Every structure is written in structure tokens, then in C-alpha cells.
Amino acid sequence: MVTGAAGLVGGLVVDGLSDRFDLRPSDIRRDGGDLRDRAFVDGLLDGAGAVVHLAANADPDTTWAELRGPNADAVATVLDAAARSATVRTVVLASSLHAMGGHLDAGATGIAADWLPYPCCAYGATKVLAEQLGRVYSDTHGLAVRCLRLGGVAARPEAASWLGGWLSFRDAVSLVEAALTAEVRYGVYHGISANTGSMWDWSSARDELGYRPRDDSAEHAHAVTDDLTGASDGARLAHLT
């Protein structure tokens, strides 16, 4: 089951992995329903072996009131339904580098996935909540939960400030595939391409998931300019998903 299948990453996953997995895409805008509705979610997960949960409000500038439903309540409902399902064994949760954006604002480099979460905005805080909910359900129900802190997903970096956190289309698909097939029960991973000089350390995704990105933002550095010159690192993170 892939939630948020009509979104950018959802579409990439469905297109890129449909030949290797029996995917069941869900788009509540098309199909109706509410991911906070337990009966609706139970129906979506009926017979599914894994869930890739991508549906969310991904606006880093919005309010908690707008984020709570899709980014907190819906995540809790999906995880609880998955944990109590007779068939679901694995959940891949879409998190975001915004969960660690405070470290970037503070000028840190080599930011590792196992550092203390430090969100830069309310959106990032909801992603930390999702990661911790995933850990609870993994610990209490034995559910395999892999949280992917996705960087800025785009065909190519759109500004110099994207170079460190860029995640190419094909690497995004490879990362989700690695998370689906890994043997790890619970983990949180930075999801970026193999970007030269990045401030984000993605080595745990390589070591624990077997993720092997093929793209490097340095290949595009000559073609971009920093349209966010003078902005804070938190503002630059606004481009990340």
C-alpha cells in the first residue's frame, strides 16, 4: 500500500517500483476517505504486506492546526492499523530533513541521523513525532518501521542551497526500495543523493539499508545559482520535502 500516491514521491515510487512489487496506490483526493478514519485505513491495508506512508501536509510554513490532522493523527492511525493488521509487517514512513533543520541553522556539518532531533519548524516537529510513534509501534508490536528523512526531491538541484540536501528522482525510488527490503526492524535515515560536500551524513542508510545512490549534486553545481543568498539555513530548508 502506497499512501500519497498522487504526490511527487508517491508517483515516482509507483512508477519506479511497480515492476518489482505488487503496489496498491491510494490517493484520498481521488478516492475519497480520510486517513484519520480507522475503518477506512483498515480497508486500505486489507491483505497488504507493507505500507509506504507518504501522505502528508508538506508545507514547512503552515500552522500546527493545519498539520495536526495529516501529519500526526493520520500517522498514528496508519501505524496502529498496520501494527494490528494480520498481514502488514513493514511500514516505510516519509520523514524530512526538517526534523534536523535546527542543527543546520546552528551551522553544524556532518549531521548524522542518530543525533538528537532538532526540528526547524512545526512541520519538522510533526516528522519527529511520526518517527517516535513509529518507534513505539516497532517496540510494542514488532512492526518493522523505517523512517526516511527525505531531502529536496527534484530532477536536479534548483539553487545552490539545494546542493547538500538534494535527492534525485531515481535515488528517491532506490531509497524506498532499500527501506522495503532491508532486515532492520527500526531505523531513521537521511535520504539524500551522494552529494559531494553535503552537511548531511547518509551513511546509516548505506550501511543498514544497503542504499546506493547514483547521483551527486556536484554534477549540477555549475548550472545553479543561490537564489536564497542571505536567507537563514532554516529558510533554505523550506525547499526540502
Coordinates of N, CA and C in Angstrom, one line a residue:
M1 N 0.8 -1.2 0.0 CA 0.0 0.0 0.0 C 0.9 1.2 0.0
V2 N 0.6 2.2 -0.9 CA 1.3 3.4 -1.0 C 0.3 4.6 -0.8
T3 N 0.4 5.3 0.3 CA -0.4 6.4 0.5 C 0.3 7.7 -0.1
G4 N -0.5 8.6 -0.4 CA 0.0 9.8 -1.1 C 0.5 9.5 -2.5
A5 N -0.1 8.6 -3.2 CA 0.4 8.1 -4.5 C 0.3 9.2 -5.5
A6 N -0.5 10.2 -5.3 CA -0.6 11.3 -6.3 C 0.4 12.4 -6.2
G7 N 1.2 12.3 -5.1 CA 2.2 13.3 -4.8 C 3.5 13.0 -5.7
L8 N 4.5 13.9 -5.6 CA 5.7 13.7 -6.4 C 6.4 12.4 -6.0
V9 N 6.7 12.2 -4.8 CA 7.4 11.0 -4.4 C 6.6 9.8 -4.6
G10 N 5.3 9.9 -4.3 CA 4.4 8.7 -4.5 C 4.3 8.3 -5.9
G11 N 4.2 9.3 -6.8 CA 4.2 8.9 -8.2 C 5.5 8.3 -8.7
L12 N 6.6 8.8 -8.2 CA 7.9 8.2 -8.5 C 8.0 6.8 -8.0
V13 N 7.5 6.5 -6.8 CA 7.6 5.2 -6.3 C 6.7 4.2 -7.0
V14 N 5.5 4.6 -7.3 CA 4.6 3.8 -8.1 C 5.1 3.5 -9.5
D15 N 5.6 4.5 -10.2 CA 6.2 4.3 -11.5 C 7.5 3.4 -11.5
G16 N 8.3 3.7 -10.4 CA 9.6 3.0 -10.4 C 9.6 1.7 -9.8
L17 N 8.6 1.3 -9.0 CA 8.7 0.0 -8.3 C 7.6 -0.9 -8.7
S18 N 6.7 -0.5 -9.6 CA 5.5 -1.4 -9.9 C 5.9 -2.7 -10.6
D19 N 7.1 -2.7 -11.2 CA 7.6 -3.9 -11.8 C 8.2 -4.9 -10.9
R20 N 8.5 -4.4 -9.6 CA 9.2 -5.3 -8.6 C 8.3 -5.6 -7.5
F21 N 7.2 -4.8 -7.3 CA 6.3 -5.0 -6.2 C 4.9 -5.0 -6.7
D22 N 4.0 -5.7 -6.0 CA 2.6 -5.6 -6.3 C 2.0 -4.4 -5.5
L23 N 2.1 -3.2 -6.1 CA 1.7 -2.0 -5.4 C 0.2 -1.7 -5.5
R24 N -0.3 -1.1 -4.4 CA -1.6 -0.7 -4.3 C -1.6 0.8 -4.0
P25 N -1.7 1.7 -5.0 CA -1.6 3.1 -4.7 C -2.9 3.7 -4.1
S26 N -2.8 4.6 -3.2 CA -4.0 5.3 -2.7 C -3.8 6.8 -2.7
D27 N -4.9 7.4 -3.2 CA -4.9 8.9 -3.3 C -6.2 9.4 -2.7
I28 N -6.2 9.9 -1.5 CA -7.5 10.2 -0.9 C -8.2 11.4 -1.7
R29 N -7.4 12.2 -2.4 CA -8.1 13.3 -3.2 C -8.9 12.7 -4.3
R30 N -8.4 11.5 -4.8 CA -9.2 10.9 -5.9 C -10.2 9.9 -5.4
D31 N -9.8 9.1 -4.4 CA -10.6 8.0 -3.9 C -11.5 8.4 -2.8
G32 N -11.4 9.6 -2.2 CA -12.1 9.9 -1.0 C -11.6 9.2 0.2
G33 N -12.2 9.4 1.3 CA -11.7 8.8 2.6 C -10.8 9.7 3.3
D34 N -10.5 9.3 4.5 CA -9.7 10.1 5.5 C -8.8 9.2 6.2
L35 N -7.5 9.4 6.1 CA -6.5 8.6 6.8 C -6.5 8.6 8.3
R36 N -7.4 9.5 8.9 CA -7.6 9.5 10.3 C -8.8 8.6 10.7
D37 N -9.5 8.1 9.7 CA -10.6 7.2 9.9 C -10.1 5.7 9.9
R38 N -10.2 5.1 11.1 CA -9.6 3.8 11.3 C -10.3 2.8 10.4
A39 N -11.6 2.8 10.2 CA -12.2 1.8 9.3 C -11.8 2.0 7.9
F40 N -11.6 3.2 7.4 CA -11.1 3.5 6.1 C -9.7 2.9 5.9
V41 N -8.8 3.2 6.9 CA -7.5 2.7 6.8 C -7.4 1.2 6.9
D42 N -8.2 0.6 7.7 CA -8.3 -0.9 7.8 C -8.6 -1.5 6.4
G43 N -9.5 -0.8 5.7 CA -9.8 -1.3 4.4 C -8.7 -1.2 3.4
L44 N -8.0 -0.1 3.5 CA -6.8 0.1 2.6 C -5.8 -0.9 2.8
L45 N -5.6 -1.3 4.1 CA -4.5 -2.2 4.4 C -4.9 -3.7 4.3
D46 N -6.1 -4.0 4.0 CA -6.6 -5.4 4.0 C -5.7 -6.2 3.0
G47 N -5.0 -7.1 3.4 CA -4.2 -8.0 2.6 C -2.8 -7.5 2.2
A48 N -2.5 -6.2 2.6 CA -1.2 -5.6 2.3 C -0.1 -6.2 3.2
G49 N 1.1 -6.3 2.6 CA 2.2 -6.8 3.4 C 3.1 -5.7 3.9
A50 N 3.0 -4.5 3.3 CA 3.8 -3.4 3.7 C 3.1 -2.1 3.4
V51 N 3.5 -1.1 4.0 CA 2.9 0.3 3.8 C 4.0 1.3 3.6
V52 N 3.9 2.0 2.5 CA 4.8 3.2 2.3 C 3.9 4.4 2.5
H53 N 4.1 5.0 3.6 CA 3.2 6.2 4.0 C 3.9 7.5 3.7
L54 N 3.4 8.1 2.6 CA 3.9 9.3 2.1 C 3.0 10.5 2.2
A55 N 1.7 10.2 2.4 CA 0.7 11.3 2.5 C 1.0 12.2 3.7
A56 N 0.9 13.5 3.4 CA 1.2 14.5 4.5 C 1.0 15.9 4.0
N57 N 0.9 16.8 4.9 CA 1.0 18.2 4.5 C 2.4 18.6 4.6
A58 N 3.0 18.9 3.5 CA 4.5 19.1 3.4 C 4.9 20.6 3.4
D59 N 4.0 21.5 3.9 CA 4.3 22.9 3.8 C 5.0 23.3 5.1
P60 N 6.3 23.7 5.0 CA 7.0 24.0 6.3 C 6.6 25.3 6.9
D61 N 5.8 26.1 6.2 CA 5.4 27.4 6.7 C 4.0 27.4 7.3
T62 N 3.3 26.3 7.3 CA 2.0 26.3 7.8 C 1.9 26.1 9.3
T63 N 0.7 26.1 9.8 CA 0.5 26.1 11.3 C 0.2 24.7 11.8
W64 N 0.4 24.5 13.1 CA 0.1 23.3 13.7 C -1.3 22.8 13.5
A65 N -2.3 23.8 13.4 CA -3.7 23.4 13.2 C -3.8 22.8 11.9
E66 N -3.1 23.2 10.9 CA -3.2 22.6 9.5 C -2.4 21.3 9.4
L67 N -1.4 21.1 10.3 CA -0.5 19.9 10.2 C -1.0 18.8 11.1
R68 N -1.8 19.1 12.1 CA -2.1 18.0 13.1 C -2.9 16.8 12.4
G69 N -3.8 17.1 11.6 CA -4.6 16.0 11.0 C -3.8 15.1 10.2
P70 N -3.2 15.6 9.1 CA -2.4 14.8 8.2 C -1.1 14.3 8.7
N71 N -0.4 15.0 9.5 CA 0.9 14.7 9.9 C 1.0 14.1 11.3
A72 N 0.0 14.1 12.1 CA 0.0 13.5 13.4 C -1.1 12.4 13.6
D73 N -2.3 12.9 13.5 CA -3.4 11.9 13.7 C -3.5 10.8 12.6
A74 N -3.2 11.2 11.4 CA -3.3 10.2 10.3 C -2.1 9.2 10.5
V75 N -0.9 9.7 10.8 CA 0.2 8.8 11.0 C -0.1 7.8 12.1
A76 N -0.7 8.3 13.2 CA -1.0 7.4 14.3 C -2.0 6.4 13.9
T77 N -3.0 6.8 13.1 CA -4.0 5.8 12.7 C -3.4 4.7 11.8
V78 N -2.6 5.2 10.8 CA -1.9 4.2 9.9 C -1.0 3.2 10.7
L79 N -0.3 3.7 11.6 CA 0.6 2.9 12.3 C -0.1 1.9 13.2
D80 N -1.2 2.4 13.8 CA -1.9 1.5 14.7 C -2.6 0.4 13.9
A81 N -3.2 0.8 12.7 CA -3.8 -0.2 11.9 C -2.8 -1.2 11.3
A82 N -1.7 -0.7 10.9 CA -0.6 -1.6 10.4 C -0.2 -2.6 11.5
A83 N 0.0 -2.1 12.7 CA 0.5 -2.9 13.8 C -0.5 -4.0 14.2
R84 N -1.8 -3.8 14.0 CA -2.8 -4.7 14.4 C -3.3 -5.5 13.2
S85 N -2.7 -5.3 12.0 CA -3.1 -6.0 10.8 C -2.6 -7.4 10.8
A86 N -3.3 -8.3 10.2 CA -2.8 -9.7 10.2 C -1.8 -9.9 9.1
T87 N -1.6 -8.9 8.2 CA -0.6 -9.2 7.1 C 0.5 -8.2 7.0
V88 N 0.3 -6.9 7.5 CA 1.4 -5.9 7.4 C 2.5 -6.2 8.3
R89 N 3.7 -6.2 7.8 CA 4.9 -6.5 8.6 C 5.9 -5.3 8.5
T90 N 5.8 -4.4 7.5 CA 6.7 -3.3 7.4 C 6.0 -2.0 7.0
V91 N 6.5 -1.0 7.6 CA 6.0 0.4 7.3 C 7.2 1.3 7.0
V92 N 7.2 1.9 5.8 CA 8.2 2.9 5.5 C 7.5 4.3 5.6
L93 N 8.0 5.1 6.6 CA 7.5 6.4 6.8 C 8.3 7.5 6.2
A94 N 7.6 8.4 5.5 CA 8.3 9.6 4.9 C 8.5 10.6 6.0
S95 N 9.7 10.8 6.5 CA 10.0 11.9 7.3 C 10.7 13.0 6.5
S96 N 11.4 13.9 7.1 CA 12.0 15.0 6.4 C 13.3 15.5 7.1
L97 N 14.2 16.1 6.3 CA 15.4 16.7 6.9 C 15.0 17.9 7.8
H98 N 13.8 18.4 7.7 CA 13.3 19.4 8.6 C 13.3 19.0 10.0
A99 N 13.2 17.6 10.2 CA 13.3 17.1 11.6 C 14.7 17.4 12.3
M100 N 15.7 17.8 11.4 CA 17.0 18.1 11.9 C 17.5 19.4 11.5
G101 N 16.6 20.2 11.0 CA 16.9 21.5 10.4 C 17.5 22.5 11.4
G102 N 17.2 22.3 12.7 CA 17.8 23.2 13.7 C 19.3 23.1 13.8
H103 N 19.8 21.8 13.6 CA 21.3 21.6 13.5 C 21.9 22.4 12.4
L104 N 21.2 22.4 11.2 CA 21.7 23.2 10.1 C 21.7 24.7 10.4
D105 N 20.7 25.2 11.0 CA 20.6 26.6 11.4 C 21.7 27.0 12.3
A106 N 22.1 26.0 13.1 CA 23.2 26.3 14.1 C 24.6 26.1 13.5
G107 N 24.7 25.8 12.2 CA 25.9 25.8 11.5 C 26.6 24.4 11.5
A108 N 25.9 23.4 12.0 CA 26.5 22.1 12.1 C 26.8 21.5 10.7
T109 N 27.8 20.6 10.7 CA 28.1 19.8 9.5 C 28.2 18.3 9.9
G110 N 28.2 17.4 8.9 CA 28.2 16.0 9.3 C 27.1 15.6 10.1
I111 N 25.9 16.1 9.9 CA 24.7 15.9 10.7 C 24.3 14.5 10.5
A112 N 24.4 13.7 11.5 CA 24.1 12.2 11.4 C 22.6 11.9 11.8
A113 N 22.1 10.9 11.3 CA 20.7 10.5 11.6 C 20.5 10.2 13.0
D114 N 21.5 9.8 13.8 CA 21.3 9.4 15.2 C 21.5 10.5 16.1
W115 N 21.8 11.7 15.6 CA 21.8 12.9 16.5 C 20.4 13.2 17.1
L116 N 20.4 13.9 18.2 CA 19.1 14.3 18.8 C 18.3 15.1 17.8
P117 N 17.1 14.8 17.5 CA 16.2 15.6 16.6 C 16.2 17.0 17.0
Y118 N 16.2 17.9 16.0 CA 16.2 19.3 16.3 C 15.5 20.0 15.1
P119 N 14.1 20.0 15.2 CA 13.3 20.5 14.1 C 13.5 22.0 14.0
C120 N 13.3 22.5 12.7 CA 13.4 23.9 12.5 C 12.1 24.6 12.3
C121 N 11.0 23.8 12.4 CA 9.7 24.4 12.2 C 8.6 23.4 12.7
A122 N 7.4 23.8 12.7 CA 6.3 23.0 13.2 C 6.2 21.7 12.3
Y123 N 6.4 21.9 11.0 CA 6.4 20.7 10.1 C 7.4 19.7 10.5
G124 N 8.6 20.2 10.7 CA 9.7 19.3 11.2 C 9.4 18.6 12.5
A125 N 8.7 19.3 13.4 CA 8.3 18.7 14.7 C 7.3 17.6 14.4
T126 N 6.4 17.7 13.5 CA 5.5 16.6 13.2 C 6.2 15.4 12.7
K127 N 7.3 15.6 12.0 CA 8.0 14.5 11.4 C 8.8 13.8 12.6
V128 N 9.3 14.5 13.5 CA 9.9 13.9 14.7 C 8.8 13.1 15.4
L129 N 7.6 13.6 15.6 CA 6.6 12.9 16.2 C 6.3 11.6 15.5
A130 N 6.2 11.6 14.1 CA 6.0 10.4 13.4 C 7.1 9.4 13.6
E131 N 8.3 9.8 13.6 CA 9.4 8.9 13.8 C 9.3 8.2 15.2
Q132 N 8.9 9.0 16.2 CA 8.8 8.4 17.6 C 7.6 7.5 17.7
L133 N 6.5 7.9 17.0 CA 5.4 7.0 17.0 C 5.7 5.6 16.3
G134 N 6.5 5.7 15.3 CA 7.0 4.5 14.6 C 7.8 3.7 15.5
R135 N 8.6 4.3 16.3 CA 9.5 3.5 17.3 C 8.6 2.8 18.3
V136 N 7.6 3.5 18.8 CA 6.7 2.9 19.8 C 6.0 1.7 19.2
Y137 N 5.5 1.8 18.0 CA 4.8 0.6 17.4 C 5.8 -0.5 17.1
S138 N 7.0 -0.1 16.7 CA 8.0 -1.2 16.5 C 8.3 -1.9 17.7
D139 N 8.5 -1.2 18.8 CA 8.9 -1.8 20.1 C 7.8 -2.6 20.7
T140 N 6.5 -2.1 20.6 CA 5.4 -2.8 21.3 C 4.7 -3.9 20.5
H141 N 4.9 -3.8 19.1 CA 4.2 -4.7 18.3 C 5.1 -5.5 17.3
G142 N 6.4 -5.2 17.4 CA 7.3 -5.9 16.5 C 7.2 -5.5 15.0
L143 N 6.6 -4.4 14.8 CA 6.4 -3.9 13.4 C 7.7 -3.3 12.9
A144 N 8.1 -3.7 11.7 CA 9.3 -3.1 11.1 C 9.0 -1.7 10.6
V145 N 9.7 -0.7 11.1 CA 9.4 0.7 10.7 C 10.7 1.4 10.3
R146 N 10.8 1.9 9.1 CA 11.9 2.6 8.6 C 11.5 4.0 8.2
C147 N 12.1 5.0 8.9 CA 11.8 6.4 8.7 C 12.8 7.0 7.8
L148 N 12.3 7.6 6.7 CA 13.2 8.2 5.7 C 13.1 9.7 5.7
R149 N 14.2 10.4 6.2 CA 14.2 11.9 6.2 C 14.6 12.4 4.8
L150 N 13.6 12.5 4.0 CA 13.8 12.9 2.6 C 14.3 14.3 2.5
G151 N 15.3 14.5 1.6 CA 15.8 15.8 1.2 C 14.9 16.4 0.2
G152 N 15.4 17.4 -0.5 CA 14.7 18.1 -1.6 C 14.6 17.2 -2.8
V153 N 13.5 16.6 -3.1 CA 13.3 15.7 -4.2 C 13.0 16.5 -5.5
A154 N 13.9 16.4 -6.4 CA 13.8 17.2 -7.7 C 14.6 16.5 -8.8
A155 N 14.3 16.8 -10.0 CA 15.0 16.2 -11.1 C 16.5 16.7 -11.1
R156 N 16.7 17.9 -10.6 CA 18.1 18.5 -10.4 C 18.0 19.6 -9.3
P157 N 19.1 19.9 -8.7 CA 19.0 21.0 -7.7 C 18.6 22.3 -8.4
E158 N 17.7 23.0 -7.7 CA 17.2 24.3 -8.3 C 17.9 25.5 -7.9
A159 N 18.8 25.4 -6.9 CA 19.6 26.5 -6.4 C 20.8 25.9 -5.7
A160 N 21.8 26.8 -5.5 CA 23.0 26.3 -4.8 C 22.7 25.8 -3.4
S161 N 21.7 26.4 -2.8 CA 21.3 26.0 -1.4 C 20.7 24.6 -1.4
W162 N 20.3 24.1 -2.5 CA 19.8 22.7 -2.6 C 20.9 21.6 -2.6
L163 N 22.1 22.0 -2.9 CA 23.1 21.0 -3.3 C 23.4 20.0 -2.2
G164 N 23.4 20.4 -0.9 CA 23.7 19.4 0.1 C 22.6 18.5 0.4
G165 N 21.3 18.9 0.3 CA 20.2 18.1 0.6 C 19.4 17.5 -0.5
W166 N 19.9 17.6 -1.7 CA 19.1 17.2 -2.9 C 19.0 15.7 -2.9
L167 N 17.8 15.2 -3.4 CA 17.6 13.8 -3.6 C 17.0 13.6 -5.0
S168 N 17.7 13.0 -5.9 CA 17.3 12.8 -7.2 C 16.1 11.9 -7.3
F169 N 15.4 11.9 -8.4 CA 14.2 11.1 -8.6 C 14.6 9.6 -8.5
R170 N 15.6 9.2 -9.2 CA 15.9 7.8 -9.2 C 16.5 7.3 -7.9
D171 N 17.2 8.2 -7.2 CA 17.7 7.9 -5.9 C 16.6 7.8 -4.8
A172 N 15.5 8.6 -5.0 CA 14.4 8.5 -4.1 C 13.7 7.2 -4.2
V173 N 13.6 6.7 -5.4 CA 13.0 5.4 -5.7 C 13.9 4.3 -5.1
S174 N 15.2 4.4 -5.3 CA 16.1 3.4 -4.8 C 16.1 3.4 -3.2
L175 N 15.9 4.5 -2.6 CA 15.9 4.6 -1.2 C 14.7 3.9 -0.6
V176 N 13.5 4.1 -1.2 CA 12.3 3.5 -0.8 C 12.4 2.0 -1.0
E177 N 12.9 1.6 -2.1 CA 13.1 0.1 -2.3 C 14.0 -0.5 -1.3
A178 N 15.1 0.2 -1.0 CA 16.0 -0.3 0.1 C 15.4 -0.5 1.4
A179 N 14.5 0.5 1.7 CA 13.8 0.5 3.0 C 12.8 -0.6 3.1
L180 N 12.2 -0.9 1.9 CA 11.2 -2.0 1.9 C 11.8 -3.4 2.0
T181 N 13.1 -3.5 1.6 CA 13.7 -4.9 1.5 C 14.7 -5.1 2.6
A182 N 15.0 -4.1 3.4 CA 16.0 -4.3 4.4 C 15.5 -5.2 5.6
E183 N 16.5 -5.6 6.4 CA 16.2 -6.5 7.5 C 16.1 -5.8 8.8
V184 N 16.3 -4.5 8.8 CA 16.3 -3.7 10.1 C 14.8 -3.5 10.6
R185 N 14.7 -3.7 11.9 CA 13.3 -3.5 12.5 C 12.9 -2.1 12.6
Y186 N 13.8 -1.3 13.2 CA 13.5 0.2 13.3 C 14.8 1.0 13.0
G187 N 14.6 2.1 12.3 CA 15.7 3.0 12.0 C 15.2 4.3 11.4
V188 N 16.0 5.3 11.5 CA 15.8 6.6 10.9 C 17.0 7.0 10.0
Y189 N 16.7 7.4 8.8 CA 17.8 7.6 7.8 C 17.6 8.9 7.1
H190 N 18.8 9.5 6.8 CA 18.8 10.7 6.0 C 18.7 10.2 4.5
G191 N 17.8 10.8 3.8 CA 17.6 10.5 2.4 C 18.0 11.6 1.4
I192 N 19.3 11.5 1.0 CA 19.8 12.4 0.0 C 20.6 11.6 -1.0
S193 N 20.9 12.2 -2.1 CA 21.8 11.6 -3.1 C 23.2 11.7 -2.6
A194 N 24.2 11.1 -3.3 CA 25.6 11.1 -2.9 C 26.3 12.4 -3.2
N195 N 25.8 13.5 -2.5 CA 26.2 14.8 -2.8 C 27.5 15.2 -2.2
T196 N 28.5 15.5 -3.0 CA 29.8 15.9 -2.6 C 29.7 17.1 -1.6
G197 N 30.4 17.0 -0.5 CA 30.4 18.1 0.5 C 29.2 18.4 1.2
S198 N 28.2 17.4 1.2 CA 26.9 17.6 1.9 C 27.2 17.7 3.4
M199 N 26.3 18.6 4.1 CA 26.3 18.7 5.5 C 25.6 17.5 6.2
W200 N 24.9 16.7 5.4 CA 24.1 15.6 5.9 C 24.8 14.3 5.7
D201 N 24.9 13.5 6.8 CA 25.6 12.2 6.8 C 24.5 11.1 6.5
W202 N 24.6 10.5 5.3 CA 23.6 9.5 4.9 C 24.2 8.0 5.1
S203 N 25.3 7.9 5.8 CA 26.0 6.6 5.8 C 25.2 5.5 6.5
S204 N 24.3 5.8 7.4 CA 23.5 4.8 8.0 C 22.5 4.2 7.0
A205 N 22.0 5.0 6.1 CA 21.2 4.4 5.0 C 22.0 3.4 4.2
R206 N 23.2 3.8 3.9 CA 24.1 2.9 3.1 C 24.4 1.6 3.9
D207 N 24.7 1.7 5.2 CA 25.2 0.6 6.0 C 24.1 -0.3 6.4
E208 N 22.9 0.3 6.8 CA 21.8 -0.5 7.3 C 20.8 -0.9 6.3
L209 N 20.6 -0.1 5.3 CA 19.5 -0.4 4.3 C 20.1 -0.9 3.0
G210 N 21.4 -0.7 2.8 CA 22.0 -1.1 1.5 C 21.7 -0.1 0.4
Y211 N 21.4 1.2 0.8 CA 21.1 2.2 -0.1 C 22.3 2.6 -0.9
R212 N 22.2 2.7 -2.2 CA 23.4 3.1 -3.1 C 22.9 4.2 -4.0
P213 N 23.0 5.4 -3.6 CA 22.6 6.5 -4.5 C 23.6 6.6 -5.7
R214 N 23.0 7.0 -6.8 CA 23.8 7.1 -8.1 C 24.1 8.5 -8.5
D215 N 23.4 9.5 -7.9 CA 23.6 10.9 -8.4 C 24.3 11.7 -7.3
D216 N 24.9 12.8 -7.8 CA 25.6 13.7 -7.0 C 25.3 15.1 -7.4
S217 N 24.9 16.0 -6.5 CA 24.5 17.3 -6.9 C 25.7 18.1 -7.4
A218 N 26.9 17.7 -7.2 CA 28.1 18.4 -7.7 C 28.1 18.4 -9.2
E219 N 27.4 17.4 -9.8 CA 27.3 17.4 -11.3 C 26.5 18.5 -11.8
H220 N 25.7 19.2 -11.0 CA 24.8 20.2 -11.4 C 25.2 21.6 -10.9
A221 N 26.3 21.6 -10.1 CA 26.7 22.8 -9.3 C 27.0 24.0 -10.3
H222 N 27.5 23.7 -11.5 CA 27.9 24.7 -12.4 C 26.6 25.4 -13.0
A223 N 25.5 24.8 -12.9 CA 24.3 25.3 -13.6 C 23.3 26.0 -12.6
V224 N 23.7 26.1 -11.4 CA 22.7 26.7 -10.4 C 23.3 28.0 -9.8
T225 N 22.5 28.8 -9.3 CA 22.9 30.0 -8.5 C 22.1 30.0 -7.2
D226 N 22.6 30.6 -6.2 CA 21.9 30.6 -4.9 C 20.9 31.7 -4.9
D227 N 19.6 31.4 -5.2 CA 18.5 32.4 -5.2 C 18.1 32.7 -3.8
L228 N 18.7 32.1 -2.8 CA 18.3 32.4 -1.4 C 19.5 33.0 -0.6
T229 N 20.4 33.7 -1.3 CA 21.5 34.3 -0.7 C 21.1 35.2 0.4
G230 N 21.6 35.1 1.6 CA 21.3 35.9 2.8 C 20.2 35.3 3.6
A231 N 19.5 34.3 3.1 CA 18.5 33.6 3.9 C 19.1 32.7 5.0
S232 N 18.3 32.5 6.0 CA 18.8 31.6 7.1 C 18.8 30.1 6.5
D233 N 19.5 29.3 7.1 CA 19.5 27.9 6.7 C 18.1 27.3 6.9
G234 N 17.4 27.7 7.9 CA 16.0 27.2 8.1 C 15.2 27.6 6.9
A235 N 15.3 28.8 6.3 CA 14.6 29.2 5.2 C 15.0 28.4 4.0
R236 N 16.3 28.1 3.9 CA 16.7 27.2 2.8 C 16.1 25.9 2.8
L237 N 15.9 25.4 4.0 CA 15.3 24.1 4.2 C 13.9 24.0 3.8
A238 N 13.3 25.2 3.6 CA 11.9 25.3 3.1 C 11.7 24.5 1.8
H239 N 12.8 24.3 1.1 CA 12.7 23.6 -0.2 C 12.7 22.1 0.0
L240 N 13.0 21.6 1.2 CA 13.1 20.2 1.4 C 11.7 19.6 1.7
T241 N 11.5 18.4 1.3 CA 10.2 17.8 1.5 C 10.1 17.0 2.8

